GROMACS .gro file of N, CA, C and O in nm:
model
  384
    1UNK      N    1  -0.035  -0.424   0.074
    1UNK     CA    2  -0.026  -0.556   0.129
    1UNK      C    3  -0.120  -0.567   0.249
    1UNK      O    4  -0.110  -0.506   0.355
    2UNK      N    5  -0.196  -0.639   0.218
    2UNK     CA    6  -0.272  -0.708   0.392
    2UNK      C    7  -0.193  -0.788   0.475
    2UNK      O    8  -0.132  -0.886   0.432
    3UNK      N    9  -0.189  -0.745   0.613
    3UNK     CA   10  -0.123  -0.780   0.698
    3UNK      C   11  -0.226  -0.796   0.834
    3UNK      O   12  -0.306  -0.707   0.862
    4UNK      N   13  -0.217  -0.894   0.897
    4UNK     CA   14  -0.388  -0.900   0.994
    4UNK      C   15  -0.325  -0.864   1.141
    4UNK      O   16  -0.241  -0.929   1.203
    5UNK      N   17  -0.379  -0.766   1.170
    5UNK     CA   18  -0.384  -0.689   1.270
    5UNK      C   19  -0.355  -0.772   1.398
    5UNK      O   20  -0.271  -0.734   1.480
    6UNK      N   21  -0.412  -0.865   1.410
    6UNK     CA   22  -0.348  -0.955   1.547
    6UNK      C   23  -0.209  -0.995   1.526
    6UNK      O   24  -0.114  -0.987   1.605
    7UNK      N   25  -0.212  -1.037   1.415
    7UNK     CA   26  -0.072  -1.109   1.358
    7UNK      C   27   0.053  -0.988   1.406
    7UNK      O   28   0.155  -1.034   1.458
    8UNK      N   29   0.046  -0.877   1.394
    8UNK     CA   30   0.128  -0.756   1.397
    8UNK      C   31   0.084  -0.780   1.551
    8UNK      O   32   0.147  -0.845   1.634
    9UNK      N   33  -0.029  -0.718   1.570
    9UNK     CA   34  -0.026  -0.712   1.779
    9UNK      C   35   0.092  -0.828   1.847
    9UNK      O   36   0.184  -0.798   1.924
   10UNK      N   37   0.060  -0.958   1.798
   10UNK     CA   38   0.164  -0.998   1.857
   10UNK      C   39   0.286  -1.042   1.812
   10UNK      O   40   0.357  -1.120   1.875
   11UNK      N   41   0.312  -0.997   1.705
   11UNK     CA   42   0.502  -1.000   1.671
   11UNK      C   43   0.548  -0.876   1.753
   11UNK      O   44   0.652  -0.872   1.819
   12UNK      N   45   0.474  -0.793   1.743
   12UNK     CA   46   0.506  -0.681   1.853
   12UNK      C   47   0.532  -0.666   1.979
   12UNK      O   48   0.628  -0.600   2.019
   13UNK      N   49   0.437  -0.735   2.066
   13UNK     CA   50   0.446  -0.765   2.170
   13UNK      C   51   0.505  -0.879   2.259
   13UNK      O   52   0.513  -0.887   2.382
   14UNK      N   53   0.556  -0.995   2.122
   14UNK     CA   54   0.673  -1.107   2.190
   14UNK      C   55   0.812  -1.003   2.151
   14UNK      O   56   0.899  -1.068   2.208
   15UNK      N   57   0.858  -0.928   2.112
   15UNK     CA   58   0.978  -0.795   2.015
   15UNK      C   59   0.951  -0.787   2.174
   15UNK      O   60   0.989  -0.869   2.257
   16UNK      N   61   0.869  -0.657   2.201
   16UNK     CA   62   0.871  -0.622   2.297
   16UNK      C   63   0.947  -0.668   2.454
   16UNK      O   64   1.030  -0.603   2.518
   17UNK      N   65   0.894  -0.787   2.484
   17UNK     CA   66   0.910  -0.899   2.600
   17UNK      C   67   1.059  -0.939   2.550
   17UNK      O   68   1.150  -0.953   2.631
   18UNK      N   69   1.079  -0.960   2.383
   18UNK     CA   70   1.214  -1.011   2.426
   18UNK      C   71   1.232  -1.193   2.415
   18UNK      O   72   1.320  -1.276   2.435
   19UNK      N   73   1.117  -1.191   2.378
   19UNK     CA   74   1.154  -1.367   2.416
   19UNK      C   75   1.094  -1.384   2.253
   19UNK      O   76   0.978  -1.414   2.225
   20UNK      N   77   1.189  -1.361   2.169
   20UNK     CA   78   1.105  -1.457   2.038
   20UNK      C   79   1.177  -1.585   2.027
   20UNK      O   80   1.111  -1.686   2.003
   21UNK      N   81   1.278  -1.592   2.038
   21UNK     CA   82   1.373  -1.689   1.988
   21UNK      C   83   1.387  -1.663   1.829
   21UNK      O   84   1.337  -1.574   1.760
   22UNK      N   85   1.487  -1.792   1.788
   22UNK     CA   86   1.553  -1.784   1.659
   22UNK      C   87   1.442  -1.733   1.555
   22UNK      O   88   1.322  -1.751   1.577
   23UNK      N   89   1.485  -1.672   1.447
   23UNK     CA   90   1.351  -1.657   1.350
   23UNK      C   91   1.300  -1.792   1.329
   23UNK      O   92   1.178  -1.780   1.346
   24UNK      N   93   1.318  -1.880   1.309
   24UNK     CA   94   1.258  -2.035   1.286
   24UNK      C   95   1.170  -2.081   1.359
   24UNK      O   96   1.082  -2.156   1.316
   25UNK      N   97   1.182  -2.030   1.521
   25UNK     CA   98   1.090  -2.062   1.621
   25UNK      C   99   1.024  -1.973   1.629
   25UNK      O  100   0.910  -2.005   1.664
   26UNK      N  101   1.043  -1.834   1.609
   26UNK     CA  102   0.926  -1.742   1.620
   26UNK      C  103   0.826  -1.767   1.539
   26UNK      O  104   0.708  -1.760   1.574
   27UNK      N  105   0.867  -1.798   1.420
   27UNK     CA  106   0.785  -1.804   1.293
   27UNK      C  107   0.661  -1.964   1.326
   27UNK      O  108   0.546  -1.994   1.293
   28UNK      N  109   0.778  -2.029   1.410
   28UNK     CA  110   0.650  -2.150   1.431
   28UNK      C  111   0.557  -2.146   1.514
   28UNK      O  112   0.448  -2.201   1.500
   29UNK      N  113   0.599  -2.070   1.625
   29UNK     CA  114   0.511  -2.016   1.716
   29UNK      C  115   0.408  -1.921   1.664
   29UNK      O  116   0.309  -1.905   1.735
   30UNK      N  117   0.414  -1.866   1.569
   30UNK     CA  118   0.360  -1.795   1.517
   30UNK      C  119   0.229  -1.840   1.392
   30UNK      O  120   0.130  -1.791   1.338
   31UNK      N  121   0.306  -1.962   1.394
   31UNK     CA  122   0.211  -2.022   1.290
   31UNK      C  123   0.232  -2.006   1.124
   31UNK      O  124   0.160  -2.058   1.039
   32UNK      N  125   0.351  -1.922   1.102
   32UNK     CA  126   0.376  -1.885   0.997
   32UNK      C  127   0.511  -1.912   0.925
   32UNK      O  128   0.601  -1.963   0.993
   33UNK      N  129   0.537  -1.881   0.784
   33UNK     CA  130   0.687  -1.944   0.778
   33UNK      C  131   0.810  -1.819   0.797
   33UNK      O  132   0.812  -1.700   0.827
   34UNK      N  133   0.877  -1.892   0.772
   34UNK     CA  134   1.005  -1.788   0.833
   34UNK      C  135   1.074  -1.649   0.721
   34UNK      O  136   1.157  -1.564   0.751
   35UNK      N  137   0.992  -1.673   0.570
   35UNK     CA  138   1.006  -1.601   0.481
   35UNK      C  139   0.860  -1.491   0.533
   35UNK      O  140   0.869  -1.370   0.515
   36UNK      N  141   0.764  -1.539   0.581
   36UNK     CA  142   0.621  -1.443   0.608
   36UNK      C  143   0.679  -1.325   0.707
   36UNK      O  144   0.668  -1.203   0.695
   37UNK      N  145   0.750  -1.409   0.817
   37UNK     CA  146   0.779  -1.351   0.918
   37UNK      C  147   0.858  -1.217   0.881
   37UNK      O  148   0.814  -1.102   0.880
   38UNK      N  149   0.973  -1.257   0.854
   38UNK     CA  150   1.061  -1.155   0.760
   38UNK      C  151   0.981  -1.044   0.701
   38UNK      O  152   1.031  -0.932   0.694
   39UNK      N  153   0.857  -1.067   0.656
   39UNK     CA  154   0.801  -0.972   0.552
   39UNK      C  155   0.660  -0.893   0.677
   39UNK      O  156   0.607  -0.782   0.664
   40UNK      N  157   0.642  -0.965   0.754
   40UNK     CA  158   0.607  -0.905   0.890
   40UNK      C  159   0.663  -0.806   0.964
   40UNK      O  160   0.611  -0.709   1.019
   41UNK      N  161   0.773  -0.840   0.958
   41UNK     CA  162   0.873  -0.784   1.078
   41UNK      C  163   0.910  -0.591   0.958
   41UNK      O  164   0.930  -0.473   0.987
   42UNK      N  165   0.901  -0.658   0.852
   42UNK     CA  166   0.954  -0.536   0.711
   42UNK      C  167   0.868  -0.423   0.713
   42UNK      O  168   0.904  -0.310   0.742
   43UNK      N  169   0.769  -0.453   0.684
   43UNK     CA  170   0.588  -0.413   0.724
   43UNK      C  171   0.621  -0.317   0.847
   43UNK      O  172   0.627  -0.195   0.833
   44UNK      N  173   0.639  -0.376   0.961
   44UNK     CA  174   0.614  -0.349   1.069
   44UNK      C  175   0.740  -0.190   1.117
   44UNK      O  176   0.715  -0.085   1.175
   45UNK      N  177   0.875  -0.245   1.056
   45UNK     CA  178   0.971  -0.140   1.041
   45UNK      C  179   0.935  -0.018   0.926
   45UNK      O  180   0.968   0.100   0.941
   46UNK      N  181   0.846  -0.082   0.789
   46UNK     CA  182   0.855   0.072   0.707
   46UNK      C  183   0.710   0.136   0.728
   46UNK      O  184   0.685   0.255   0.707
   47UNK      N  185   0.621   0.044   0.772
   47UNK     CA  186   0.496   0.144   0.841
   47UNK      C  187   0.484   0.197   0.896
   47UNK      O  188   0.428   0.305   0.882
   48UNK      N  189   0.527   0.155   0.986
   48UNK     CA  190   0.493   0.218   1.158
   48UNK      C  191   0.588   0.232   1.234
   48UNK      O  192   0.581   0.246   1.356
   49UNK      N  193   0.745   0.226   1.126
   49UNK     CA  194   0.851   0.277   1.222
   49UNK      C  195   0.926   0.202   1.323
   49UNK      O  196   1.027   0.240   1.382
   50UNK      N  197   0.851   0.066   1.340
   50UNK     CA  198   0.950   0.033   1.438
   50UNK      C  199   1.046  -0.016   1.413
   50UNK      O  200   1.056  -0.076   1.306
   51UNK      N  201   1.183  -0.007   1.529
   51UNK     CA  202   1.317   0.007   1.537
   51UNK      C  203   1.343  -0.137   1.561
   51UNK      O  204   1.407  -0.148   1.666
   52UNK      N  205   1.316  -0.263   1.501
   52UNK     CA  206   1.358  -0.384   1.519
   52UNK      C  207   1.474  -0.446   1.484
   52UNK      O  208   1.487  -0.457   1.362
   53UNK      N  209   1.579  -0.499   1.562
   53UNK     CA  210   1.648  -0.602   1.546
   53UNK      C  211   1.690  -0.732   1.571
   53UNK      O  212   1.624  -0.787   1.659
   54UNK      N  213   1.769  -0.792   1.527
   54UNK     CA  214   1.805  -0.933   1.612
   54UNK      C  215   1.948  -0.935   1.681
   54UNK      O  216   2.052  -0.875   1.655
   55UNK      N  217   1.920  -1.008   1.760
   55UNK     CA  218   2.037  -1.030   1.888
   55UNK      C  219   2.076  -1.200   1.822
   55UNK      O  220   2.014  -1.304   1.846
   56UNK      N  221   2.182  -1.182   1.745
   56UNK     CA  222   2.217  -1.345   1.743
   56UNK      C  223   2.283  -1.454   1.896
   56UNK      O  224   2.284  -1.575   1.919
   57UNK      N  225   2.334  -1.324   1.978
   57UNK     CA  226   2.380  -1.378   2.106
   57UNK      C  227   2.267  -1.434   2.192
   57UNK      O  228   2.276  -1.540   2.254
   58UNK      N  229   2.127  -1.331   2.192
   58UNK     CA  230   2.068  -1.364   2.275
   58UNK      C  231   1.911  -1.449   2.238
   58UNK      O  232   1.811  -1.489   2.298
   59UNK      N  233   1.958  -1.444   2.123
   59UNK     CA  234   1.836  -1.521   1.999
   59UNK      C  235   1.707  -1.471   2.051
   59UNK      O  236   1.637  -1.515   2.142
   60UNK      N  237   1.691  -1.373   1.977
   60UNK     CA  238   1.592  -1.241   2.018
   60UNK      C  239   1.586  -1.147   1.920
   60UNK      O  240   1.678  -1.100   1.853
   61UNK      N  241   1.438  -1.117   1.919
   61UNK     CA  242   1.447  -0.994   1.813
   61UNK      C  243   1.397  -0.907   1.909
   61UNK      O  244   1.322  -0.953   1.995
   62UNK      N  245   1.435  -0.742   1.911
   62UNK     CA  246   1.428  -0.640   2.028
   62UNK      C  247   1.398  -0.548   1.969
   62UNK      O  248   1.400  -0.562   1.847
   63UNK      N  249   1.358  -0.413   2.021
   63UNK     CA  250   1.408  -0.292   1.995
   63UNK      C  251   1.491  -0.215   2.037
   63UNK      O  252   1.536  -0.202   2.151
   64UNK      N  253   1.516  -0.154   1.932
   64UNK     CA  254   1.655  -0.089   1.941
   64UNK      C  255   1.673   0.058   2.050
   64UNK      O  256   1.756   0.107   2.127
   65UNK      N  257   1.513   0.090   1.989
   65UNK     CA  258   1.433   0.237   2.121
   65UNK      C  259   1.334   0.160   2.200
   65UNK      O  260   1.315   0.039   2.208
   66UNK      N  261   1.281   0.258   2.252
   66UNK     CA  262   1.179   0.252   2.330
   66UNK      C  263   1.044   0.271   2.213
   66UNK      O  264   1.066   0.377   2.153
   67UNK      N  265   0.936   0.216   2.170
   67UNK     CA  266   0.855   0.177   2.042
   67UNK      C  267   0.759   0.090   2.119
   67UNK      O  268   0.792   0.001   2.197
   68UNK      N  269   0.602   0.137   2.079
   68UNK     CA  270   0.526   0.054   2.101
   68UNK      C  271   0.390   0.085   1.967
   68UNK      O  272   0.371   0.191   1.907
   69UNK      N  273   0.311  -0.051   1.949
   69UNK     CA  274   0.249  -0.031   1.893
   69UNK      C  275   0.080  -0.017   1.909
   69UNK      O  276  -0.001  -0.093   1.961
   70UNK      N  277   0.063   0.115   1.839
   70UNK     CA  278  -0.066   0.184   1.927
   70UNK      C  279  -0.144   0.153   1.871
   70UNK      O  280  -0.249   0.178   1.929
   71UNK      N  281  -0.169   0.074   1.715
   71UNK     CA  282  -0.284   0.064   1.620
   71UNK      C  283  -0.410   0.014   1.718
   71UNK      O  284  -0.374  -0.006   1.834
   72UNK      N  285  -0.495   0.001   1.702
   72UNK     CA  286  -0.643  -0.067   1.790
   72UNK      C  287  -0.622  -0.076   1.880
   72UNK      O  288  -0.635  -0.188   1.931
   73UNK      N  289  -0.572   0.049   1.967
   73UNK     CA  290  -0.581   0.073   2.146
   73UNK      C  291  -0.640   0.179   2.133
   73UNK      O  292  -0.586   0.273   2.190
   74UNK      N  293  -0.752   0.205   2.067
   74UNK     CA  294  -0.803   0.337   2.068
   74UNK      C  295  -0.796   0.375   2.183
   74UNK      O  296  -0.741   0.483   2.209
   75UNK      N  297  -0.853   0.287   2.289
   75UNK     CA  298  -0.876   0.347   2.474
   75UNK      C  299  -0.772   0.416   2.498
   75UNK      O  300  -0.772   0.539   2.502
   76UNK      N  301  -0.627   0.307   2.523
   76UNK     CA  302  -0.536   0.423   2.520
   76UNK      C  303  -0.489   0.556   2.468
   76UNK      O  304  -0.435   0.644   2.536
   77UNK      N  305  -0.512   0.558   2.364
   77UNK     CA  306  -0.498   0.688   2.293
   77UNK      C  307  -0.582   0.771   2.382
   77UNK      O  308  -0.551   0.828   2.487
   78UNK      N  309  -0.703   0.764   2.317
   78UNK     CA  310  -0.822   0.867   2.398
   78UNK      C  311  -0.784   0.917   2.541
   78UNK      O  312  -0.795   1.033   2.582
   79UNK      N  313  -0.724   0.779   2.630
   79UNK     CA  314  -0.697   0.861   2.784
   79UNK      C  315  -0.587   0.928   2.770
   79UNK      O  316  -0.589   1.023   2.847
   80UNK      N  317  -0.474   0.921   2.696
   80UNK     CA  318  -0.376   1.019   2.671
   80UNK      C  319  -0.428   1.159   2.651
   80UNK      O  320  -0.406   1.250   2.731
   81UNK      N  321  -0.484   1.169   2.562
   81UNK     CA  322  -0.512   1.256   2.500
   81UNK      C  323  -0.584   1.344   2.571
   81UNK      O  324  -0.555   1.463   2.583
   82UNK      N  325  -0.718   1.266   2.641
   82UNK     CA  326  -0.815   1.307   2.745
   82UNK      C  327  -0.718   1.382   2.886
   82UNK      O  328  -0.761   1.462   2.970
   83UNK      N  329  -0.637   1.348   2.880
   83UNK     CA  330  -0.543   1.395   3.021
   83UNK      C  331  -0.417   1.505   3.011
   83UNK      O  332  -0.360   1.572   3.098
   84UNK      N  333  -0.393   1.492   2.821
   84UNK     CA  334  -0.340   1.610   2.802
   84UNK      C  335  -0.369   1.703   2.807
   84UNK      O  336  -0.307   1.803   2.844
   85UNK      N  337  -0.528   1.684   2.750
   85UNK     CA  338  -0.611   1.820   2.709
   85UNK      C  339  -0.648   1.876   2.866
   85UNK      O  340  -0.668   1.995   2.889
   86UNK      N  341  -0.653   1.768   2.970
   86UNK     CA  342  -0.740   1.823   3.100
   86UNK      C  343  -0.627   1.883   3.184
   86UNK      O  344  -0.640   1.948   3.289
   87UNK      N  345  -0.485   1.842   3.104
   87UNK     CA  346  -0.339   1.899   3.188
   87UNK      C  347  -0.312   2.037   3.148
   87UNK      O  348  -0.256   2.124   3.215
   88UNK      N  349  -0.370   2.046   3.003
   88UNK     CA  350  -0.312   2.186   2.944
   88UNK      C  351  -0.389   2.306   2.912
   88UNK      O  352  -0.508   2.306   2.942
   89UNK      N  353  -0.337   2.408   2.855
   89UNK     CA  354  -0.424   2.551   2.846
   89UNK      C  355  -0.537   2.475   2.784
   89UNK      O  356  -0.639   2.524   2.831
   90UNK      N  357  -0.564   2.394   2.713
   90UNK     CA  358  -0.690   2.445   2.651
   90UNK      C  359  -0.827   2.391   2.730
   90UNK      O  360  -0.938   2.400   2.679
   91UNK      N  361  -0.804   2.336   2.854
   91UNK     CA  362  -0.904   2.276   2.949
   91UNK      C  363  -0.881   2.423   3.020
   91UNK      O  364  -0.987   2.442   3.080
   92UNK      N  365  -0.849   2.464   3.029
   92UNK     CA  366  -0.846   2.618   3.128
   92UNK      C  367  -0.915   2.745   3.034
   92UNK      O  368  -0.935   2.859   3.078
   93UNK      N  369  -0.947   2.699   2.892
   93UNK     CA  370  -0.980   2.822   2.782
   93UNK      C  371  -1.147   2.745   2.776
   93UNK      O  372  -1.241   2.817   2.743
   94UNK      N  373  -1.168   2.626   2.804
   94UNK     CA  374  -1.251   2.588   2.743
   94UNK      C  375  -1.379   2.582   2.902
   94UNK      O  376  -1.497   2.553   2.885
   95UNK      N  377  -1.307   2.622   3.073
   95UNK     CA  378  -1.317   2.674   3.154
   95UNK      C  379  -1.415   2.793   3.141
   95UNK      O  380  -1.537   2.781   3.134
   96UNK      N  381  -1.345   2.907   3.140
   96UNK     CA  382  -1.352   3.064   3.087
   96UNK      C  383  -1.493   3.104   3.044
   96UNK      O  384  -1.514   3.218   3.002
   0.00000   0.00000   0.00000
C-alpha cells in the first residue's frame, strides 16, 4: 500500500501533541475521510509499531508509550548515532 510520507509525519505528530479530536475532525483536518484515516492510523500501528489509541473521554488519539516517528529525519538519526559512536569503545579503538 502507498501511504505519503507527509500524510504519516503528521497523523503522527498531531497523536503525539494530543490534540486530534474526534476521528471525524481529524480526518477533516486532515483532508481525508474518516475510513482513510482508520487505514492510516492501521499502517502506522502494523509498520512501524506504533502504540496508538483513542481516548473517547478526551477525544484524542494518543500513545499508549513513549513512540516517535523517525522515517525522513535522517539528521536525527545520524547525530544519535554520531554521539554514540563518539560516547563509546569504538571512538576510543578507532583512536589507537
Amino acid at each position: 500500500m502507498k501511504v505519503e510520507l507527509t500524510l504519516l509525519r503528521n497523523v503522527s505528530e498531531a497523536v503525539l501533541m494530543g490534540a486530534t479530536g474526534s476521528p471525524d475532525q481529524f480526518a477533516q483536518r486532515l483532508g481525508i475521510s474518516r475510513r482513510f484515516l482508520y487505514v492510516v492510523l492501521n499502517y502506522l500501528k502494523t509498520e512501524f509499531d506504533a502504540p496508538i489509541a483513542y481516548s473517547r473521554s478526551r477525544e484524542t488519539f494518543y500513545y499508549t508509550k513513549e513512540w516517535e516517528f523517525y522515517i525522513g529525519d535522517l539528521t536525527r538519526l545520524r547525530k544519535e548515532f554520531i554521539k554514540g559512536v563518539l560516547m563509546g569503545q569504538e571512538f576510543l579503538k578507532l583512536v589507537e
